[in-house]
Coordinates of C-alpha atoms in Angstrom, one line a residue:
Chain A
X1 CA -11.5 -1.2 27.3
X2 CA -8.5 -3.2 26.1
X3 CA -5.0 -1.8 25.9
X4 CA -3.4 -1.2 22.6
X5 CA -1.2 -4.0 21.4
X6 CA 2.5 -3.4 22.1
X7 CA 4.0 -5.3 19.2
X8 CA 3.2 -6.5 15.7
X9 CA 2.8 -10.1 17.0
X10 CA 0.4 -8.8 19.6
X11 CA -1.6 -7.1 16.9
X12 CA -1.8 -10.3 14.8
X13 CA -3.0 -12.1 17.9
X14 CA -5.6 -9.4 18.6
X15 CA -7.0 -9.6 15.0
X16 CA -6.9 -13.5 15.1
X17 CA -9.0 -13.4 18.3
X18 CA -11.8 -12.0 16.3
X19 CA -11.3 -14.4 13.5
X20 CA -9.4 -12.1 11.2
X21 CA -6.4 -13.8 9.6
X22 CA -4.1 -10.9 8.8
X23 CA -0.8 -11.3 6.9
X24 CA 2.3 -9.8 8.4
X25 CA 2.0 -6.6 6.4
X26 CA -1.5 -5.8 7.5
X27 CA -0.7 -6.5 11.1
X28 CA 2.3 -4.1 10.9
X29 CA 0.1 -1.5 9.4
X30 CA -2.5 -1.8 12.1
X31 CA 0.1 -1.7 14.7
X32 CA 1.6 1.4 13.2
X33 CA -1.8 3.1 12.9
X34 CA -2.6 2.5 16.5
X35 CA 0.9 3.6 17.7
X36 CA 1.2 6.7 15.4
X37 CA -2.4 7.7 15.4
X38 CA -2.4 7.7 11.7
X39 CA -5.4 6.7 9.5
X40 CA -5.2 3.6 7.5
X41 CA -6.1 3.8 3.8
X42 CA -7.0 0.4 2.4
X43 CA -7.4 0.0 -1.3
X44 CA -8.3 -3.1 -3.2
X45 CA -10.9 -5.2 -5.1
X46 CA -14.3 -5.6 -3.5
X47 CA -14.6 -8.4 -1.0
X48 CA -11.0 -8.7 0.2
X49 CA -11.7 -7.8 3.8
X50 CA -11.1 -4.0 3.9
X51 CA -14.3 -3.1 5.8
X52 CA -13.9 -6.2 8.0
X53 CA -10.6 -4.9 9.4
X54 CA -12.3 -1.9 10.9
X55 CA -15.0 -4.0 12.5
X56 CA -12.5 -6.4 13.9
X57 CA -10.3 -3.7 15.3
X58 CA -13.3 -2.1 17.0
X59 CA -14.4 -5.4 18.4
X60 CA -10.9 -6.5 19.5
X61 CA -10.2 -3.2 21.3
X62 CA -13.8 -2.9 22.7
X63 CA -14.3 0.4 21.0
X64 CA -17.4 1.8 19.4
X65 CA -17.5 1.5 15.6
X66 CA -18.8 4.6 13.7
X67 CA -19.3 4.0 10.0
X68 CA -19.6 6.7 7.4
X69 CA -20.8 5.0 4.2
X70 CA -19.8 7.3 1.3
X71 CA -22.0 7.9 -1.7
X72 CA -22.1 10.3 -4.5
X73 CA -23.3 13.7 -3.3
X74 CA -22.4 13.1 0.3
X75 CA -21.7 16.5 1.8
X76 CA -20.4 18.0 5.0
X77 CA -23.8 18.5 6.6
X78 CA -24.9 14.9 6.2
X79 CA -21.6 13.6 7.5
X80 CA -21.1 15.9 10.4
X81 CA -24.4 17.3 11.8
X82 CA -27.8 18.6 11.0
X83 CA -30.3 20.7 12.9
X84 CA -33.6 19.0 13.6
X85 CA -35.5 21.7 11.7
X86 CA -39.0 20.4 12.3
X87 CA -38.3 20.1 16.0
X88 CA -37.0 23.6 16.2
X89 CA -40.1 24.9 14.4
X90 CA -42.4 23.2 16.9
X91 CA -40.4 24.5 19.8
X92 CA -40.7 28.0 18.5
X93 CA -44.4 27.7 18.2
X94 CA -44.4 26.8 21.9
X95 CA -42.6 30.0 22.6
X96 CA -39.0 28.8 22.9
X97 CA -36.2 31.3 22.9
X98 CA -33.6 31.4 20.2
X99 CA -30.9 30.1 22.6
X100 CA -33.0 27.0 23.4
X101 CA -33.5 26.1 19.8
X102 CA -29.8 25.8 19.0
X103 CA -29.1 23.4 21.8
X104 CA -27.9 19.8 21.6
X105 CA -31.4 18.7 22.0
X106 CA -32.1 19.6 18.3
X107 CA -28.7 18.6 17.0
X108 CA -28.7 15.5 14.9
X109 CA -25.2 14.1 15.1
X110 CA -23.8 12.4 12.1
X111 CA -20.7 10.1 11.9
X112 CA -17.9 12.6 12.0
X113 CA -19.4 14.5 14.9
X114 CA -20.0 11.3 16.8
X115 CA -16.4 10.3 16.2
X116 CA -14.9 13.4 17.8
X117 CA -17.1 13.2 20.9
X118 CA -15.8 11.6 24.0
X119 CA -16.6 7.9 24.3
X120 CA -16.7 6.0 27.6
X121 CA -14.9 3.1 26.0
X122 CA -12.0 5.2 24.6
X123 CA -11.6 6.8 21.2
X124 CA -13.9 5.1 18.7
X125 CA -13.0 3.4 15.4
X126 CA -14.2 5.6 12.5
X127 CA -14.7 3.7 9.3
X128 CA -15.0 5.8 6.2
X129 CA -16.2 3.3 3.7
X130 CA -15.8 3.5 -0.1
X131 CA -14.4 7.0 -0.2
X132 CA -14.0 6.6 -4.0
X133 CA -17.7 7.1 -4.3
X134 CA -17.6 10.7 -3.0
X135 CA -16.5 13.8 -4.9
X136 CA -13.4 16.0 -4.6
X137 CA -15.0 18.7 -2.4
X138 CA -15.9 16.2 0.3
X139 CA -12.4 14.7 0.1
X140 CA -11.0 18.2 0.8
X141 CA -13.3 18.5 3.7
X142 CA -12.2 15.2 5.1
X143 CA -8.6 16.2 4.7
X144 CA -9.2 19.0 7.1
X145 CA -11.4 17.0 9.5
X146 CA -8.8 14.2 9.7
X147 CA -5.9 16.4 10.4
X148 CA -7.4 18.2 13.4
X149 CA -10.0 15.8 14.5
X150 CA -12.3 18.7 15.3
X151 CA -15.6 19.8 14.0
X152 CA -17.1 23.3 14.2
X153 CA -20.8 23.8 14.8
X154 CA -21.2 27.6 14.4
X155 CA -24.0 27.8 16.9
X156 CA -22.3 25.7 19.5
X157 CA -18.6 26.2 18.9
X158 CA -15.7 23.9 18.2
X159 CA -15.9 20.3 19.3
X160 CA -12.5 18.6 19.5
X161 CA -11.8 15.0 20.1
X162 CA -10.1 14.4 23.5
X163 CA -8.1 11.6 21.8
X164 CA -8.0 11.1 18.1
X165 CA -10.2 8.3 16.8
X166 CA -8.8 5.3 15.0
X167 CA -9.6 6.0 11.4
X168 CA -9.8 3.5 8.5
X169 CA -10.6 4.6 5.0
X170 CA -11.4 2.1 2.3
X171 CA -11.6 2.5 -1.5
X172 CA -12.5 0.1 -4.3
X173 CA -10.6 2.3 -6.6
X174 CA -13.4 3.2 -9.0
X175 CA -11.6 6.5 -9.2
X176 CA -8.3 7.8 -8.0
X177 CA -8.5 9.4 -4.6
X178 CA -6.3 12.5 -4.3
X179 CA -2.8 12.0 -3.1
X180 CA -3.0 14.7 -0.5
X181 CA -5.4 12.6 1.4
X182 CA -3.5 9.3 0.9
X183 CA -0.3 10.9 2.0
X184 CA -1.7 11.5 5.5
X185 CA -2.6 7.9 5.8
X186 CA -0.8 4.5 5.9
X187 CA -1.5 3.2 2.5
X188 CA -2.0 -0.4 1.9
X189 CA -3.1 -2.4 -1.2
X190 CA -5.2 -5.4 -0.1
X191 CA -4.8 -8.2 -2.6
X192 CA -6.7 -11.5 -2.9
X193 CA -5.3 -13.9 -0.4
X194 CA -3.1 -16.8 -1.6
X195 CA -4.2 -20.4 -1.2
X196 CA -2.8 -21.1 2.2
X197 CA -4.1 -17.8 3.7
X198 CA -7.5 -18.3 2.2
X199 CA -7.7 -21.8 3.7
X200 CA -6.7 -20.3 7.0
X201 CA -9.4 -17.6 6.8
X202 CA -12.0 -20.2 5.8
X203 CA -11.0 -22.4 8.8
X204 CA -11.2 -19.4 11.1
X205 CA -14.5 -18.1 9.9
X206 CA -16.3 -21.3 9.1
X207 CA -14.9 -24.2 11.2
X208 CA -18.0 -26.3 10.3
X209 CA -16.8 -26.8 6.7
X210 CA -14.9 -30.0 6.4
X211 CA -11.3 -29.8 5.3
X212 CA -11.7 -31.5 1.9
X213 CA -14.6 -29.4 0.8
X214 CA -12.7 -26.2 2.0
X215 CA -9.7 -27.2 -0.1
X216 CA -11.8 -27.8 -3.2
X217 CA -13.7 -24.5 -2.7
X218 CA -10.6 -22.4 -2.2
X219 CA -8.8 -24.1 -5.1
X220 CA -11.7 -23.5 -7.4
X221 CA -12.1 -19.9 -6.4
X222 CA -8.3 -19.3 -6.8
X223 CA -8.5 -20.8 -10.3
X224 CA -11.6 -18.8 -11.1
X225 CA -9.7 -15.6 -10.3
X226 CA -7.3 -16.4 -13.1
X227 CA -10.1 -16.4 -15.6
X228 CA -11.1 -13.4 -17.6
X229 CA -14.1 -12.2 -15.6
X230 CA -16.0 -8.9 -15.2
X231 CA -15.9 -9.2 -11.4
X232 CA -13.6 -11.7 -9.9
X233 CA -14.8 -13.4 -6.8
X234 CA -13.5 -12.0 -3.5
X235 CA -13.0 -13.5 -0.1
X236 CA -16.6 -12.6 0.8
X237 CA -17.7 -14.8 -2.1
X238 CA -15.6 -17.7 -0.9
X239 CA -17.2 -17.6 2.5
X240 CA -20.7 -17.2 1.1
X241 CA -20.2 -20.1 -1.2
X242 CA -18.8 -22.3 1.5
X243 CA -21.8 -21.4 3.7
X244 CA -24.2 -22.3 0.8
X245 CA -22.6 -25.7 0.3
X246 CA -22.7 -26.5 4.0
X247 CA -26.4 -25.6 4.1
X248 CA -27.0 -27.9 1.1
X249 CA -25.1 -30.7 2.8
X250 CA -22.6 -30.9 0.0
X251 CA -19.5 -32.9 0.8
X252 CA -17.6 -32.5 -2.5
X253 CA -17.9 -30.3 -5.5
X254 CA -19.4 -31.6 -8.7
X255 CA -20.4 -29.9 -12.0
X256 CA -24.1 -30.0 -11.0
X257 CA -23.5 -28.5 -7.6
X258 CA -21.4 -25.8 -9.2
X259 CA -24.1 -24.9 -11.7
X260 CA -26.7 -24.7 -8.9
X261 CA -24.7 -22.6 -6.5
X262 CA -22.5 -20.4 -8.8
X263 CA -24.7 -17.5 -8.1
X264 CA -23.0 -17.2 -4.7
X265 CA -19.7 -16.7 -6.4
X266 CA -20.3 -14.8 -9.6
X267 CA -22.6 -11.9 -9.6
X268 CA -22.9 -11.0 -13.2
X269 CA -24.9 -12.9 -15.8
X270 CA -22.1 -12.7 -18.4
X271 CA -19.6 -14.2 -15.9
X272 CA -22.0 -16.9 -15.0
X273 CA -22.8 -17.8 -18.6
X274 CA -19.1 -17.9 -19.3
X275 CA -18.1 -20.3 -16.5
X276 CA -21.1 -22.6 -16.2
X277 CA -20.8 -25.9 -18.0
X278 CA -17.6 -26.7 -19.8
X279 CA -15.2 -24.3 -18.1
X280 CA -16.4 -25.1 -14.6
X281 CA -15.9 -28.8 -15.3
X282 CA -12.5 -28.2 -16.7
X283 CA -11.5 -26.2 -13.7
X284 CA -12.8 -28.8 -11.4
X285 CA -10.9 -31.6 -13.2
X286 CA -7.8 -29.5 -13.0
X287 CA -8.0 -28.9 -9.3
X288 CA -8.6 -32.6 -8.7
X289 CA -5.5 -33.4 -10.7
X290 CA -3.5 -30.8 -8.8
X291 CA -4.6 -32.2 -5.5
X292 CA -3.8 -35.8 -6.4
X293 CA -0.3 -34.6 -7.5
X294 CA 0.3 -33.3 -4.1
Chain N
X1 CA 25.1 -0.7 16.2
X2 CA 24.9 2.9 17.3
X3 CA 26.7 3.8 14.1
X4 CA 24.1 2.0 12.1
X5 CA 21.3 3.8 13.9
X6 CA 23.0 7.1 13.3
X7 CA 23.1 6.4 9.6
X8 CA 19.5 5.4 9.3
X9 CA 18.2 9.0 8.8
X10 CA 20.7 9.6 6.0
X11 CA 19.9 6.3 4.4
X12 CA 16.1 6.9 4.4
X13 CA 16.6 10.4 2.9
X14 CA 18.8 8.9 0.2
X15 CA 16.3 6.2 -0.3
X16 CA 13.6 8.8 -0.8
X17 CA 15.7 10.5 -3.4
X18 CA 16.2 7.3 -5.2
X19 CA 12.5 6.7 -5.3
X20 CA 11.9 10.2 -6.6
X21 CA 14.3 9.6 -9.4
X22 CA 12.5 6.3 -10.2
X23 CA 9.3 8.3 -10.6
X24 CA 7.6 7.8 -7.2
X25 CA 6.6 11.2 -5.9
X26 CA 7.8 11.4 -2.3
X27 CA 7.4 14.5 -0.2
X28 CA 9.9 15.6 2.4
X29 CA 7.2 15.4 5.1
X30 CA 6.6 11.8 4.1
X31 CA 10.3 11.0 4.5
X32 CA 10.4 12.6 7.9
X33 CA 7.3 10.8 9.1
X34 CA 8.6 7.5 7.7
X35 CA 11.7 8.0 9.7
X36 CA 9.7 8.7 12.8
X37 CA 7.6 5.6 12.2
X38 CA 10.6 3.4 11.8
X39 CA 12.4 4.8 14.9
X40 CA 9.3 4.6 17.0
X41 CA 8.4 1.1 16.2
X42 CA 11.9 -0.3 16.2
X43 CA 12.3 -3.3 13.9
X44 CA 14.1 -6.5 14.0
X45 CA 12.7 -7.9 10.7
X46 CA 13.5 -6.6 7.3
X47 CA 10.0 -7.4 6.1
X48 CA 8.4 -5.1 8.8
X49 CA 10.8 -2.3 7.9
X50 CA 9.8 -2.7 4.2
X51 CA 6.1 -2.7 5.1
X52 CA 6.5 0.4 7.2
X53 CA 8.3 2.4 4.6
X54 CA 6.0 1.3 1.9
X55 CA 2.9 2.3 3.9
X56 CA 4.3 5.7 4.7
X57 CA 5.6 6.5 1.2
X58 CA 3.6 4.8 -1.5
X59 CA 0.1 6.1 -2.3
X60 CA -0.7 4.3 -5.6
X61 CA -0.8 0.6 -6.5
X62 CA 1.2 1.3 -9.7
X63 CA 4.1 2.5 -7.6
X64 CA 4.3 -0.6 -5.4
X65 CA 6.4 -2.5 -7.9
X66 CA 8.9 0.4 -8.4
X67 CA 9.1 0.8 -4.6
X68 CA 9.8 -2.9 -4.1
X69 CA 12.5 -2.8 -6.8
X70 CA 14.2 0.3 -5.4
X71 CA 13.9 -1.1 -1.9
X72 CA 15.5 -4.4 -2.9
X73 CA 18.4 -2.7 -4.5
X74 CA 18.9 0.0 -1.9
X75 CA 18.7 -2.1 1.2
X76 CA 20.4 -5.1 -0.2
X77 CA 22.9 -6.3 2.3
X78 CA 25.6 -5.6 2.9
X79 CA 27.7 -3.9 0.2
X80 CA 25.0 -2.4 -1.9
X81 CA 27.2 0.3 -3.6
X82 CA 29.6 -2.3 -4.8
X83 CA 26.8 -4.5 -6.0
X84 CA 25.4 -1.5 -7.7
X85 CA 28.5 -0.9 -9.7
X86 CA 29.3 -4.4 -10.6
X87 CA 25.7 -5.8 -11.1
X88 CA 23.6 -2.9 -12.2
X89 CA 25.7 -1.7 -15.0
X90 CA 25.2 -4.6 -17.3
X91 CA 21.5 -4.8 -16.4
X92 CA 20.8 -1.3 -17.6
X93 CA 23.2 -0.8 -20.4
X94 CA 22.9 -3.5 -22.9
X95 CA 19.4 -4.8 -22.7
X96 CA 17.6 -1.6 -21.7
X97 CA 16.3 -1.0 -25.1
X98 CA 15.1 -4.5 -25.8
X99 CA 13.5 -4.9 -22.4
X100 CA 10.4 -2.7 -22.4
X101 CA 8.4 -5.3 -20.4
X102 CA 10.1 -4.5 -17.2
X103 CA 9.8 -0.7 -16.9
X104 CA 9.6 -0.6 -13.2
X105 CA 12.8 -2.6 -12.8
X106 CA 14.6 -0.5 -15.3
X107 CA 13.5 2.7 -13.7
X108 CA 14.5 1.5 -10.3
X109 CA 17.9 0.5 -11.6
X110 CA 18.4 3.8 -13.3
X111 CA 17.4 5.7 -10.3
X112 CA 20.0 3.8 -8.2
X113 CA 22.7 4.2 -10.8
X114 CA 21.9 7.9 -11.2
X115 CA 23.3 8.6 -7.7
X116 CA 20.1 8.4 -5.8
X117 CA 21.7 6.5 -3.0
X118 CA 25.2 7.1 -1.9
X119 CA 25.3 7.3 1.8
X120 CA 28.0 4.8 2.5
X121 CA 31.7 5.3 2.3
X122 CA 33.6 2.5 0.7
X123 CA 36.0 0.8 3.1
X124 CA 39.6 0.3 1.6
X125 CA 39.2 -3.4 0.9
X126 CA 36.3 -2.7 -1.4
X127 CA 38.4 -0.3 -3.3
X128 CA 41.1 -2.9 -3.7
X129 CA 38.6 -5.3 -5.1
X130 CA 37.3 -2.7 -7.5
X131 CA 40.8 -2.0 -8.6
X132 CA 41.5 -5.6 -9.3
X133 CA 38.7 -5.7 -11.8
X134 CA 40.6 -3.3 -14.1
X135 CA 43.7 -4.2 -16.0
X136 CA 46.6 -1.8 -15.9
X137 CA 45.8 -0.3 -19.4
X138 CA 42.2 0.3 -18.4
X139 CA 43.3 2.3 -15.4
X140 CA 45.7 4.2 -17.6
X141 CA 43.0 5.0 -20.0
X142 CA 40.7 6.1 -17.2
X143 CA 43.4 8.3 -15.9
X144 CA 43.4 10.4 -19.0
X145 CA 42.2 13.8 -18.2
X146 CA 39.4 14.4 -20.8
X147 CA 37.7 11.2 -20.0
X148 CA 35.8 12.6 -17.1
X149 CA 34.9 15.7 -19.1
X150 CA 33.6 13.5 -21.9
X151 CA 31.5 11.6 -19.4
X152 CA 30.0 14.8 -18.0
X153 CA 29.1 15.8 -21.5
X154 CA 27.5 12.5 -22.1
X155 CA 25.5 12.9 -19.0
X156 CA 24.3 16.2 -20.1
X157 CA 23.3 14.9 -23.5
X158 CA 21.6 12.0 -21.9
X159 CA 19.7 14.2 -19.5
X160 CA 18.6 16.4 -22.4
X161 CA 17.4 13.4 -24.3
X162 CA 15.6 12.2 -21.2
X163 CA 13.8 15.5 -20.8
X164 CA 12.4 14.9 -24.3
X165 CA 10.2 11.9 -23.8
X166 CA 8.5 12.1 -27.1
X167 CA 9.4 8.5 -28.0
X168 CA 9.7 5.5 -25.8
X169 CA 12.8 4.3 -27.6
X170 CA 14.8 7.5 -27.1
X171 CA 13.9 7.7 -23.5
X172 CA 15.0 4.3 -22.5
X173 CA 18.3 4.7 -24.5
X174 CA 19.0 8.0 -22.9
X175 CA 18.2 6.6 -19.5
X176 CA 20.6 3.8 -20.1
X177 CA 23.3 6.1 -21.2
X178 CA 22.9 8.3 -18.2
X179 CA 23.0 5.4 -15.8
X180 CA 26.1 4.0 -17.4
X181 CA 27.9 7.3 -17.5
X182 CA 27.1 8.1 -13.9
X183 CA 28.3 4.8 -12.6
X184 CA 31.5 5.0 -14.7
X185 CA 32.2 8.4 -13.3
X186 CA 31.8 7.2 -9.8
X187 CA 34.1 4.3 -10.3
X188 CA 36.6 6.6 -11.9
X189 CA 36.7 8.9 -8.9
X190 CA 37.2 6.1 -6.5
X191 CA 40.1 4.8 -8.5
X192 CA 41.7 8.2 -8.6
X193 CA 41.3 8.7 -4.9
X194 CA 42.9 5.4 -4.3
X195 CA 45.8 6.3 -6.5
X196 CA 46.2 9.6 -4.6
X197 CA 45.7 11.8 -7.6

C-alpha cells in the first residue's frame, strides 16, 4: 500500500506514473479529495478520461477498485446486497435453522457493501460510473450512503467502513444530477484536452506512434471537434485511431487512410457521411498548412 | 502575512456573497468547507487556490464562467476595491444594454459593484487618489445633502425593476442602474469620511 501524496506536485507525479497526464486543476482536485476525504464528481463529454482517473488512482495507490456501473432502474438492492435466495431455500430443505440462513454465506455483496468492508490494502476506490443514467430515488439513496459510508443489512446489522473509501462519480450529463449530491463532492468539468496536452497523453499512452503521425492525428481530431457533429470524438477515440493506424503501418495521414479508418473516430453514420471525402481532405490540407507555418 | 491569513475567512465569505449575487447558488456549508479546504491545503499558487474554491463551490458547468469572472475581479491584486470603483463603473453603466452577449461578465460585474465584496479598508493614500479624480465642484455637488437620498431611491427603484424580470431589456438596464448607484454611494461615503463630515 502506497502512502497518499503530500502535495499537488506529488499527485501529478503519481498519476503520471500510471500514464495519466493530468492538468494542474485535476491534480489539485485529486489531492484535495484524498486529503479531505471528499468524493470527486467529474462531469464532461464521453471519452475525456473521467473513468480512467479512478482506475489510475486505484492503481497508483495500490488500492482495490470497486466499480458501480449505473443504469436506469438500478436500485439499492442491486447496488448494496442481495440474499442468495436459491441457496437459502436449499439450506432450509436440508434442515438449516433460520439463524444460519441469514449468515454471510448467503449474502451476495454488491459494490457499495464491498466498498465499506475493510480491505487489506487500505480503503478501496469506489467508482460510481455514469450516475446520470440512474433515477432520482437512487441518487437520494447514494446521498445518504456517501455521507456516512455505512450500510445497513437488517438481518446482520450496520456495516461501517473503518476508513472512508475514495469515491469518484462520473456523469456524461445526459440529465442534471441533483445539486445536493454535487455539493457534497468536489465538482470538476473535464474538457477536451488542448493540442499540447493531447500530444502528451498520446505520447504517454502509445509511445510506439511516431511523432509526426501523432501530430497529424491530434491536429486532425482537434479540428474535427470544431465541426458540427452529433458526437465529437473524445480522447478515447484519438487513442483508438492512433492504435488502428499503427496496426495498419500507416506513417502519414492521407484522404484514403482517413476514409478507411474514420470508423475509429466517428461513431454515427451521419457524422461519418458528413466528414468523409471533401471535408476530410479540406481538414487534412489545413493541418498540413498549419504545420508548415510553424 | 499573519494579517492576510486572518482576513482570509472574511474574504471567502464576502466572495461567496458576491457569487450569490451573481446568480451562483452557494450555501453557507459550502463556504465553510471551502475555507477549510483552502486552509488545510495551504497554497502558494493562485491557480490552485482558484481550482480549490471552484471545486468546492461550483456544481454546474454553466456557472463556471460566472465563477471565473467573479474570481478574477474579487481576487485581483492588489487594490481590488479601487479597481472596482474606477474600472467597473464604465463597464457596467454605458454598454450594459448593448452587450447582451456577455451576460456572465455583466452579472459578475454587477454582483461586485452591488457590494458583494467589501472586506478591505481603504488606506489613506487610496482615498487621496480617489479624491484627486474629482474636481472641486464635483465634490461640492456630491456634498449636497439630498444626493445620497436620491441615490438610495434610485437603488430601490432599480431593485424593484430587477425583481420584475419580465423583459431582458428592463432587467439589464435596472441592473446597470443599481450597480452604478451603489458604487457612487460608496465613493461618496469615502469622500465624506475623508473630509471629516
